Amino acid sequence: GSDTAFVKELPKTQSQIGIDLNLDNFLTASNGAMVANPRFYCKTKKKLAHAQRVLSRRQRRAKKEGRNLRLAKN
């Protein structure tokens, strides 16, 4: 494990804050601060599309050569 903290501790205050979690803005605070949605779906979608193209090529080659898909490496 790491000994350094990821978040620095802030000084104690008497003020309160409200936090709203939603899909448009990942986080909206009552003081107006907004955190954008990290959009993991878009990044994962590109990786999935690439993996599907690779699989499609492997399936075509396996069928063409009459092999099992597990044995088709290309």
PDB file of N, CA and C in Angstrom:
ATOM      1  N   GLY A   1       0.798  -1.183   0.000  1.00  0.00           N
ATOM      2  CA  GLY A   1       0.000   0.000   0.000  1.00  0.00           C
ATOM      3  C   GLY A   1       0.844   1.250   0.000  1.00  0.00           C
ATOM      4  N   SER A   2       0.220   2.310  -0.315  1.00  0.00           N
ATOM      5  CA  SER A   2       0.880   3.606  -0.371  1.00  0.00           C
ATOM      6  C   SER A   2       0.682   4.345   0.943  1.00  0.00           C
ATOM      7  N   ASP A   3       1.694   5.064   1.369  1.00  0.00           N
ATOM      8  CA  ASP A   3       1.604   5.828   2.613  1.00  0.00           C
ATOM      9  C   ASP A   3       1.050   7.227   2.385  1.00  0.00           C
ATOM     10  N   THR A   4       1.060   7.710   1.153  1.00  0.00           N
ATOM     11  CA  THR A   4       0.567   9.057   0.878  1.00  0.00           C
ATOM     12  C   THR A   4      -0.930   9.012   0.595  1.00  0.00           C
ATOM     13  N   ALA A   5      -1.633   9.966   1.151  1.00  0.00           N
ATOM     14  CA  ALA A   5      -3.083  10.028   0.972  1.00  0.00           C
ATOM     15  C   ALA A   5      -3.420  10.659  -0.376  1.00  0.00           C
ATOM     16  N   PHE A   6      -4.500  10.202  -0.984  1.00  0.00           N
ATOM     17  CA  PHE A   6      -4.936  10.761  -2.263  1.00  0.00           C
ATOM     18  C   PHE A   6      -5.630  12.107  -2.071  1.00  0.00           C
ATOM     19  N   VAL A   7      -6.292  12.271  -0.938  1.00  0.00           N
ATOM     20  CA  VAL A   7      -7.046  13.488  -0.672  1.00  0.00           C
ATOM     21  C   VAL A   7      -6.458  14.163   0.554  1.00  0.00           C
ATOM     22  N   LYS A   8      -6.221  15.467   0.439  1.00  0.00           N
ATOM     23  CA  LYS A   8      -5.705  16.212   1.590  1.00  0.00           C
ATOM     24  C   LYS A   8      -6.866  16.565   2.511  1.00  0.00           C
ATOM     25  N   GLU A   9      -6.624  16.482   3.795  1.00  0.00           N
ATOM     26  CA  GLU A   9      -7.661  16.797   4.765  1.00  0.00           C
ATOM     27  C   GLU A   9      -7.862  18.305   4.818  1.00  0.00           C
ATOM     28  N   LEU A  10      -9.123  18.723   4.784  1.00  0.00           N
ATOM     29  CA  LEU A  10      -9.454  20.143   4.826  1.00  0.00           C
ATOM     30  C   LEU A  10      -9.727  20.561   6.263  1.00  0.00           C
ATOM     31  N   PRO A  11      -9.556  21.843   6.560  1.00  0.00           N
ATOM     32  CA  PRO A  11      -9.850  22.302   7.924  1.00  0.00           C
ATOM     33  C   PRO A  11     -11.348  22.193   8.221  1.00  0.00           C
ATOM     34  N   LYS A  12     -11.681  21.949   9.479  1.00  0.00           N
ATOM     35  CA  LYS A  12     -13.071  21.801   9.914  1.00  0.00           C
ATOM     36  C   LYS A  12     -13.772  23.157   9.862  1.00  0.00           C
ATOM     37  N   THR A  13     -15.000  23.178   9.345  1.00  0.00           N
ATOM     38  CA  THR A  13     -15.815  24.393   9.308  1.00  0.00           C
ATOM     39  C   THR A  13     -17.218  24.049   9.775  1.00  0.00           C
ATOM     40  N   GLN A  14     -18.023  25.060   9.999  1.00  0.00           N
ATOM     41  CA  GLN A  14     -19.404  24.856  10.428  1.00  0.00           C
ATOM     42  C   GLN A  14     -20.371  24.866   9.245  1.00  0.00           C
ATOM     43  N   SER A  15     -19.876  25.073   8.027  1.00  0.00           N
ATOM     44  CA  SER A  15     -20.762  25.137   6.865  1.00  0.00           C
ATOM     45  C   SER A  15     -21.104  23.732   6.376  1.00  0.00           C
ATOM     46  N   GLN A  16     -22.247  23.627   5.716  1.00  0.00           N
ATOM     47  CA  GLN A  16     -22.702  22.356   5.169  1.00  0.00           C
ATOM     48  C   GLN A  16     -22.838  22.489   3.661  1.00  0.00           C
ATOM     49  N   ILE A  17     -22.837  21.365   2.980  1.00  0.00           N
ATOM     50  CA  ILE A  17     -22.957  21.362   1.528  1.00  0.00           C
ATOM     51  C   ILE A  17     -23.873  20.217   1.119  1.00  0.00           C
ATOM     52  N   GLY A  18     -24.657  20.437   0.070  1.00  0.00           N
ATOM     53  CA  GLY A  18     -25.512  19.389  -0.475  1.00  0.00           C
ATOM     54  C   GLY A  18     -24.889  18.847  -1.749  1.00  0.00           C
ATOM     55  N   ILE A  19     -25.019  17.550  -1.971  1.00  0.00           N
ATOM     56  CA  ILE A  19     -24.417  16.909  -3.139  1.00  0.00           C
ATOM     57  C   ILE A  19     -25.506  16.174  -3.906  1.00  0.00           C
ATOM     58  N   ASP A  20     -25.546  16.402  -5.235  1.00  0.00           N
ATOM     59  CA  ASP A  20     -26.513  15.745  -6.112  1.00  0.00           C
ATOM     60  C   ASP A  20     -25.743  14.919  -7.131  1.00  0.00           C
ATOM     61  N   LEU A  21     -26.018  13.623  -7.190  1.00  0.00           N
ATOM     62  CA  LEU A  21     -25.384  12.735  -8.161  1.00  0.00           C
ATOM     63  C   LEU A  21     -26.394  12.427  -9.259  1.00  0.00           C
ATOM     64  N   ASN A  22     -25.988  12.629 -10.522  1.00  0.00           N
ATOM     65  CA  ASN A  22     -26.884  12.325 -11.632  1.00  0.00           C
ATOM     66  C   ASN A  22     -26.079  11.950 -12.864  1.00  0.00           C
ATOM     67  N   LEU A  23     -26.755  11.718 -13.987  1.00  0.00           N
ATOM     68  CA  LEU A  23     -26.080  11.252 -15.196  1.00  0.00           C
ATOM     69  C   LEU A  23     -25.510  12.380 -16.042  1.00  0.00           C
ATOM     70  N   ASP A  24     -26.171  13.534 -16.083  1.00  0.00           N
ATOM     71  CA  ASP A  24     -25.677  14.635 -16.913  1.00  0.00           C
ATOM     72  C   ASP A  24     -24.372  15.194 -16.357  1.00  0.00           C
ATOM     73  N   ASN A  25     -24.400  15.630 -15.119  1.00  0.00           N
ATOM     74  CA  ASN A  25     -23.191  16.048 -14.403  1.00  0.00           C
ATOM     75  C   ASN A  25     -23.001  15.026 -13.301  1.00  0.00           C
ATOM     76  N   PHE A  26     -21.847  14.407 -13.261  1.00  0.00           N
ATOM     77  CA  PHE A  26     -21.617  13.333 -12.299  1.00  0.00           C
ATOM     78  C   PHE A  26     -21.928  13.801 -10.883  1.00  0.00           C
ATOM     79  N   LEU A  27     -21.493  15.016 -10.552  1.00  0.00           N
ATOM     80  CA  LEU A  27     -21.707  15.537  -9.211  1.00  0.00           C
ATOM     81  C   LEU A  27     -22.004  17.023  -9.313  1.00  0.00           C
ATOM     82  N   THR A  28     -23.048  17.476  -8.622  1.00  0.00           N
ATOM     83  CA  THR A  28     -23.368  18.894  -8.530  1.00  0.00           C
ATOM     84  C   THR A  28     -23.506  19.226  -7.056  1.00  0.00           C
ATOM     85  N   ALA A  29     -22.729  20.192  -6.595  1.00  0.00           N
ATOM     86  CA  ALA A  29     -22.769  20.594  -5.188  1.00  0.00           C
ATOM     87  C   ALA A  29     -23.690  21.800  -5.036  1.00  0.00           C
ATOM     88  N   SER A  30     -24.148  22.038  -3.809  1.00  0.00           N
ATOM     89  CA  SER A  30     -25.058  23.149  -3.557  1.00  0.00           C
ATOM     90  C   SER A  30     -24.367  24.503  -3.718  1.00  0.00           C
ATOM     91  N   ASN A  31     -23.045  24.537  -3.704  1.00  0.00           N
ATOM     92  CA  ASN A  31     -22.329  25.799  -3.909  1.00  0.00           C
ATOM     93  C   ASN A  31     -22.098  26.082  -5.395  1.00  0.00           C
ATOM     94  N   GLY A  32     -22.621  25.229  -6.285  1.00  0.00           N
ATOM     95  CA  GLY A  32     -22.517  25.448  -7.724  1.00  0.00           C
ATOM     96  C   GLY A  32     -21.390  24.689  -8.397  1.00  0.00           C
ATOM     97  N   ALA A  33     -20.541  24.044  -7.635  1.00  0.00           N
ATOM     98  CA  ALA A  33     -19.430  23.291  -8.222  1.00  0.00           C
ATOM     99  C   ALA A  33     -19.970  22.054  -8.930  1.00  0.00           C
ATOM    100  N   MET A  34     -19.437  21.789 -10.136  1.00  0.00           N
ATOM    101  CA  MET A  34     -19.876  20.629 -10.911  1.00  0.00           C
ATOM    102  C   MET A  34     -18.680  19.781 -11.303  1.00  0.00           C
ATOM    103  N   VAL A  35     -18.876  18.465 -11.310  1.00  0.00           N
ATOM    104  CA  VAL A  35     -17.864  17.523 -11.777  1.00  0.00           C
ATOM    105  C   VAL A  35     -18.478  16.802 -12.969  1.00  0.00           C
ATOM    106  N   ALA A  36     -17.777  16.819 -14.102  1.00  0.00           N
ATOM    107  CA  ALA A  36     -18.308  16.212 -15.322  1.00  0.00           C
ATOM    108  C   ALA A  36     -18.348  14.694 -15.206  1.00  0.00           C
ATOM    109  N   ASN A  37     -19.246  14.091 -15.972  1.00  0.00           N
ATOM    110  CA  ASN A  37     -19.356  12.638 -16.021  1.00  0.00           C
ATOM    111  C   ASN A  37     -18.115  12.082 -16.720  1.00  0.00           C
ATOM    112  N   PRO A  38     -17.420  11.105 -16.127  1.00  0.00           N
ATOM    113  CA  PRO A  38     -16.177  10.607 -16.720  1.00  0.00           C
ATOM    114  C   PRO A  38     -16.370   9.828 -18.017  1.00  0.00           C
ATOM    115  N   ARG A  39     -17.582   9.455 -18.369  1.00  0.00           N
ATOM    116  CA  ARG A  39     -17.889   8.797 -19.641  1.00  0.00           C
ATOM    117  C   ARG A  39     -17.093   7.523 -19.868  1.00  0.00           C
ATOM    118  N   PHE A  40     -17.144   6.624 -18.907  1.00  0.00           N
ATOM    119  CA  PHE A  40     -16.456   5.342 -19.047  1.00  0.00           C
ATOM    120  C   PHE A  40     -17.048   4.542 -20.205  1.00  0.00           C
ATOM    121  N   TYR A  41     -18.334   4.742 -20.451  1.00  0.00           N
ATOM    122  CA  TYR A  41     -19.012   3.973 -21.489  1.00  0.00           C
ATOM    123  C   TYR A  41     -18.395   4.224 -22.862  1.00  0.00           C
ATOM    124  N   CYS A  42     -18.080   5.479 -23.178  1.00  0.00           N
ATOM    125  CA  CYS A  42     -17.525   5.806 -24.504  1.00  0.00           C
ATOM    126  C   CYS A  42     -16.175   5.133 -24.708  1.00  0.00           C
ATOM    127  N   LYS A  43     -15.335   5.145 -23.688  1.00  0.00           N
ATOM    128  CA  LYS A  43     -14.013   4.520 -23.798  1.00  0.00           C
ATOM    129  C   LYS A  43     -14.147   3.006 -23.947  1.00  0.00           C
ATOM    130  N   THR A  44     -15.040   2.421 -23.167  1.00  0.00           N
ATOM    131  CA  THR A  44     -15.228   0.979 -23.202  1.00  0.00           C
ATOM    132  C   THR A  44     -15.856   0.545 -24.521  1.00  0.00           C
ATOM    133  N   LYS A  45     -16.708   1.388 -25.080  1.00  0.00           N
ATOM    134  CA  LYS A  45     -17.365   1.076 -26.347  1.00  0.00           C
ATOM    135  C   LYS A  45     -16.344   0.919 -27.474  1.00  0.00           C
ATOM    136  N   LYS A  46     -15.324   1.765 -27.495  1.00  0.00           N
ATOM    137  CA  LYS A  46     -14.280   1.671 -28.517  1.00  0.00           C
ATOM    138  C   LYS A  46     -13.482   0.377 -28.362  1.00  0.00           C
ATOM    139  N   LYS A  47     -13.162   0.016 -27.129  1.00  0.00           N
ATOM    140  CA  LYS A  47     -12.420  -1.224 -26.884  1.00  0.00           C
ATOM    141  C   LYS A  47     -13.251  -2.436 -27.294  1.00  0.00           C
ATOM    142  N   LEU A  48     -14.549  -2.393 -27.001  1.00  0.00           N
ATOM    143  CA  LEU A  48     -15.437  -3.491 -27.366  1.00  0.00           C
ATOM    144  C   LEU A  48     -15.532  -3.633 -28.883  1.00  0.00           C
ATOM    145  N   ALA A  49     -15.635  -2.524 -29.599  1.00  0.00           N
ATOM    146  CA  ALA A  49     -15.724  -2.567 -31.060  1.00  0.00           C
ATOM    147  C   ALA A  49     -14.467  -3.200 -31.652  1.00  0.00           C
ATOM    148  N   HIS A  50     -13.307  -2.864 -31.111  1.00  0.00           N
ATOM    149  CA  HIS A  50     -12.047  -3.440 -31.598  1.00  0.00           C
ATOM    150  C   HIS A  50     -12.018  -4.946 -31.343  1.00  0.00           C
ATOM    151  N   ALA A  51     -12.413  -5.359 -30.145  1.00  0.00           N
ATOM    152  CA  ALA A  51     -12.408  -6.784 -29.799  1.00  0.00           C
ATOM    153  C   ALA A  51     -13.388  -7.564 -30.681  1.00  0.00           C
ATOM    154  N   GLN A  52     -14.522  -6.959 -31.013  1.00  0.00           N
ATOM    155  CA  GLN A  52     -15.496  -7.629 -31.872  1.00  0.00           C
ATOM    156  C   GLN A  52     -14.966  -7.794 -33.291  1.00  0.00           C
ATOM    157  N   ARG A  53     -14.220  -6.792 -33.792  1.00  0.00           N
ATOM    158  CA  ARG A  53     -13.624  -6.911 -35.128  1.00  0.00           C
ATOM    159  C   ARG A  53     -12.605  -8.039 -35.163  1.00  0.00           C
ATOM    160  N   VAL A  54     -11.782  -8.134 -34.121  1.00  0.00           N
ATOM    161  CA  VAL A  54     -10.785  -9.203 -34.043  1.00  0.00           C
ATOM    162  C   VAL A  54     -11.480 -10.561 -34.020  1.00  0.00           C
ATOM    163  N   LEU A  55     -12.526 -10.684 -33.218  1.00  0.00           N
ATOM    164  CA  LEU A  55     -13.265 -11.941 -33.129  1.00  0.00           C
ATOM    165  C   LEU A  55     -13.901 -12.304 -34.469  1.00  0.00           C
ATOM    166  N   SER A  56     -14.431 -11.322 -35.156  1.00  0.00           N
ATOM    167  CA  SER A  56     -15.058 -11.576 -36.453  1.00  0.00           C
ATOM    168  C   SER A  56     -14.046 -12.140 -37.445  1.00  0.00           C
ATOM    169  N   ARG A  57     -12.844 -11.565 -37.466  1.00  0.00           N
ATOM    170  CA  ARG A  57     -11.803 -12.077 -38.362  1.00  0.00           C
ATOM    171  C   ARG A  57     -11.428 -13.504 -37.990  1.00  0.00           C
ATOM    172  N   ARG A  58     -11.328 -13.774 -36.698  1.00  0.00           N
ATOM    173  CA  ARG A  58     -10.983 -15.126 -36.248  1.00  0.00           C
ATOM    174  C   ARG A  58     -12.067 -16.119 -36.646  1.00  0.00           C
ATOM    175  N   GLN A  59     -13.337 -15.717 -36.528  1.00  0.00           N
ATOM    176  CA  GLN A  59     -14.436 -16.611 -36.878  1.00  0.00           C
ATOM    177  C   GLN A  59     -14.416 -16.942 -38.368  1.00  0.00           C
ATOM    178  N   ARG A  60     -14.203 -15.920 -39.208  1.00  0.00           N
ATOM    179  CA  ARG A  60     -14.162 -16.162 -40.656  1.00  0.00           C
ATOM    180  C   ARG A  60     -13.019 -17.093 -41.020  1.00  0.00           C
ATOM    181  N   ARG A  61     -11.864 -16.850 -40.410  1.00  0.00           N
ATOM    182  CA  ARG A  61     -10.696 -17.674 -40.728  1.00  0.00           C
ATOM    183  C   ARG A  61     -10.900 -19.113 -40.251  1.00  0.00           C
ATOM    184  N   ALA A  62     -11.464 -19.287 -39.057  1.00  0.00           N
ATOM    185  CA  ALA A  62     -11.697 -20.629 -38.521  1.00  0.00           C
ATOM    186  C   ALA A  62     -12.668 -21.397 -39.417  1.00  0.00           C
ATOM    187  N   LYS A  63     -13.712 -20.731 -39.876  1.00  0.00           N
ATOM    188  CA  LYS A  63     -14.690 -21.390 -40.743  1.00  0.00           C
ATOM    189  C   LYS A  63     -14.055 -21.757 -42.084  1.00  0.00           C
ATOM    190  N   LYS A  64     -13.250 -20.844 -42.613  1.00  0.00           N
ATOM    191  CA  LYS A  64     -12.603 -21.063 -43.905  1.00  0.00           C
ATOM    192  C   LYS A  64     -11.631 -22.238 -43.851  1.00  0.00           C
ATOM    193  N   GLU A  65     -10.905 -22.348 -42.739  1.00  0.00           N
ATOM    194  CA  GLU A  65      -9.906 -23.410 -42.597  1.00  0.00           C
ATOM    195  C   GLU A  65     -10.489 -24.674 -41.974  1.00  0.00           C
ATOM    196  N   GLY A  66     -11.752 -24.641 -41.570  1.00  0.00           N
ATOM    197  CA  GLY A  66     -12.388 -25.810 -40.982  1.00  0.00           C
ATOM    198  C   GLY A  66     -11.843 -26.147 -39.609  1.00  0.00           C
ATOM    199  N   ARG A  67     -11.482 -25.127 -38.856  1.00  0.00           N
ATOM    200  CA  ARG A  67     -10.938 -25.341 -37.510  1.00  0.00           C
ATOM    201  C   ARG A  67     -11.918 -24.864 -36.444  1.00  0.00           C
ATOM    202  N   ASN A  68     -11.623 -25.279 -35.234  1.00  0.00           N
ATOM    203  CA  ASN A  68     -12.348 -24.793 -34.081  1.00  0.00           C
ATOM    204  C   ASN A  68     -11.915 -23.342 -33.834  1.00  0.00           C
ATOM    205  N   LEU A  69     -12.806 -22.506 -33.342  1.00  0.00           N
ATOM    206  CA  LEU A  69     -12.484 -21.097 -33.106  1.00  0.00           C
ATOM    207  C   LEU A  69     -11.334 -20.942 -32.118  1.00  0.00           C
ATOM    208  N   ARG A  70     -11.234 -21.823 -31.149  1.00  0.00           N
ATOM    209  CA  ARG A  70     -10.151 -21.734 -30.159  1.00  0.00           C
ATOM    210  C   ARG A  70      -8.788 -21.946 -30.788  1.00  0.00           C
ATOM    211  N   LEU A  71      -8.746 -22.694 -31.894  1.00  0.00           N
ATOM    212  CA  LEU A  71      -7.473 -22.973 -32.548  1.00  0.00           C
ATOM    213  C   LEU A  71      -7.100 -21.908 -33.578  1.00  0.00           C
ATOM    214  N   ALA A  72      -8.057 -21.084 -33.995  1.00  0.00           N
ATOM    215  CA  ALA A  72      -7.777 -20.036 -34.973  1.00  0.00           C
ATOM    216  C   ALA A  72      -7.174 -18.843 -34.244  1.00  0.00           C
ATOM    217  N   LYS A  73      -5.908 -18.568 -34.473  1.00  0.00           N
ATOM    218  CA  LYS A  73      -5.222 -17.520 -33.724  1.00  0.00           C
ATOM    219  C   LYS A  73      -5.260 -16.166 -34.414  1.00  0.00           C
ATOM    220  N   ASN A  74      -5.612 -16.131 -35.677  1.00  0.00           N
ATOM    221  CA  ASN A  74      -5.560 -14.860 -36.389  1.00  0.00           C
ATOM    222  C   ASN A  74      -6.889 -14.166 -36.340  1.00  0.00           C
TER     223      ASN A  74
END
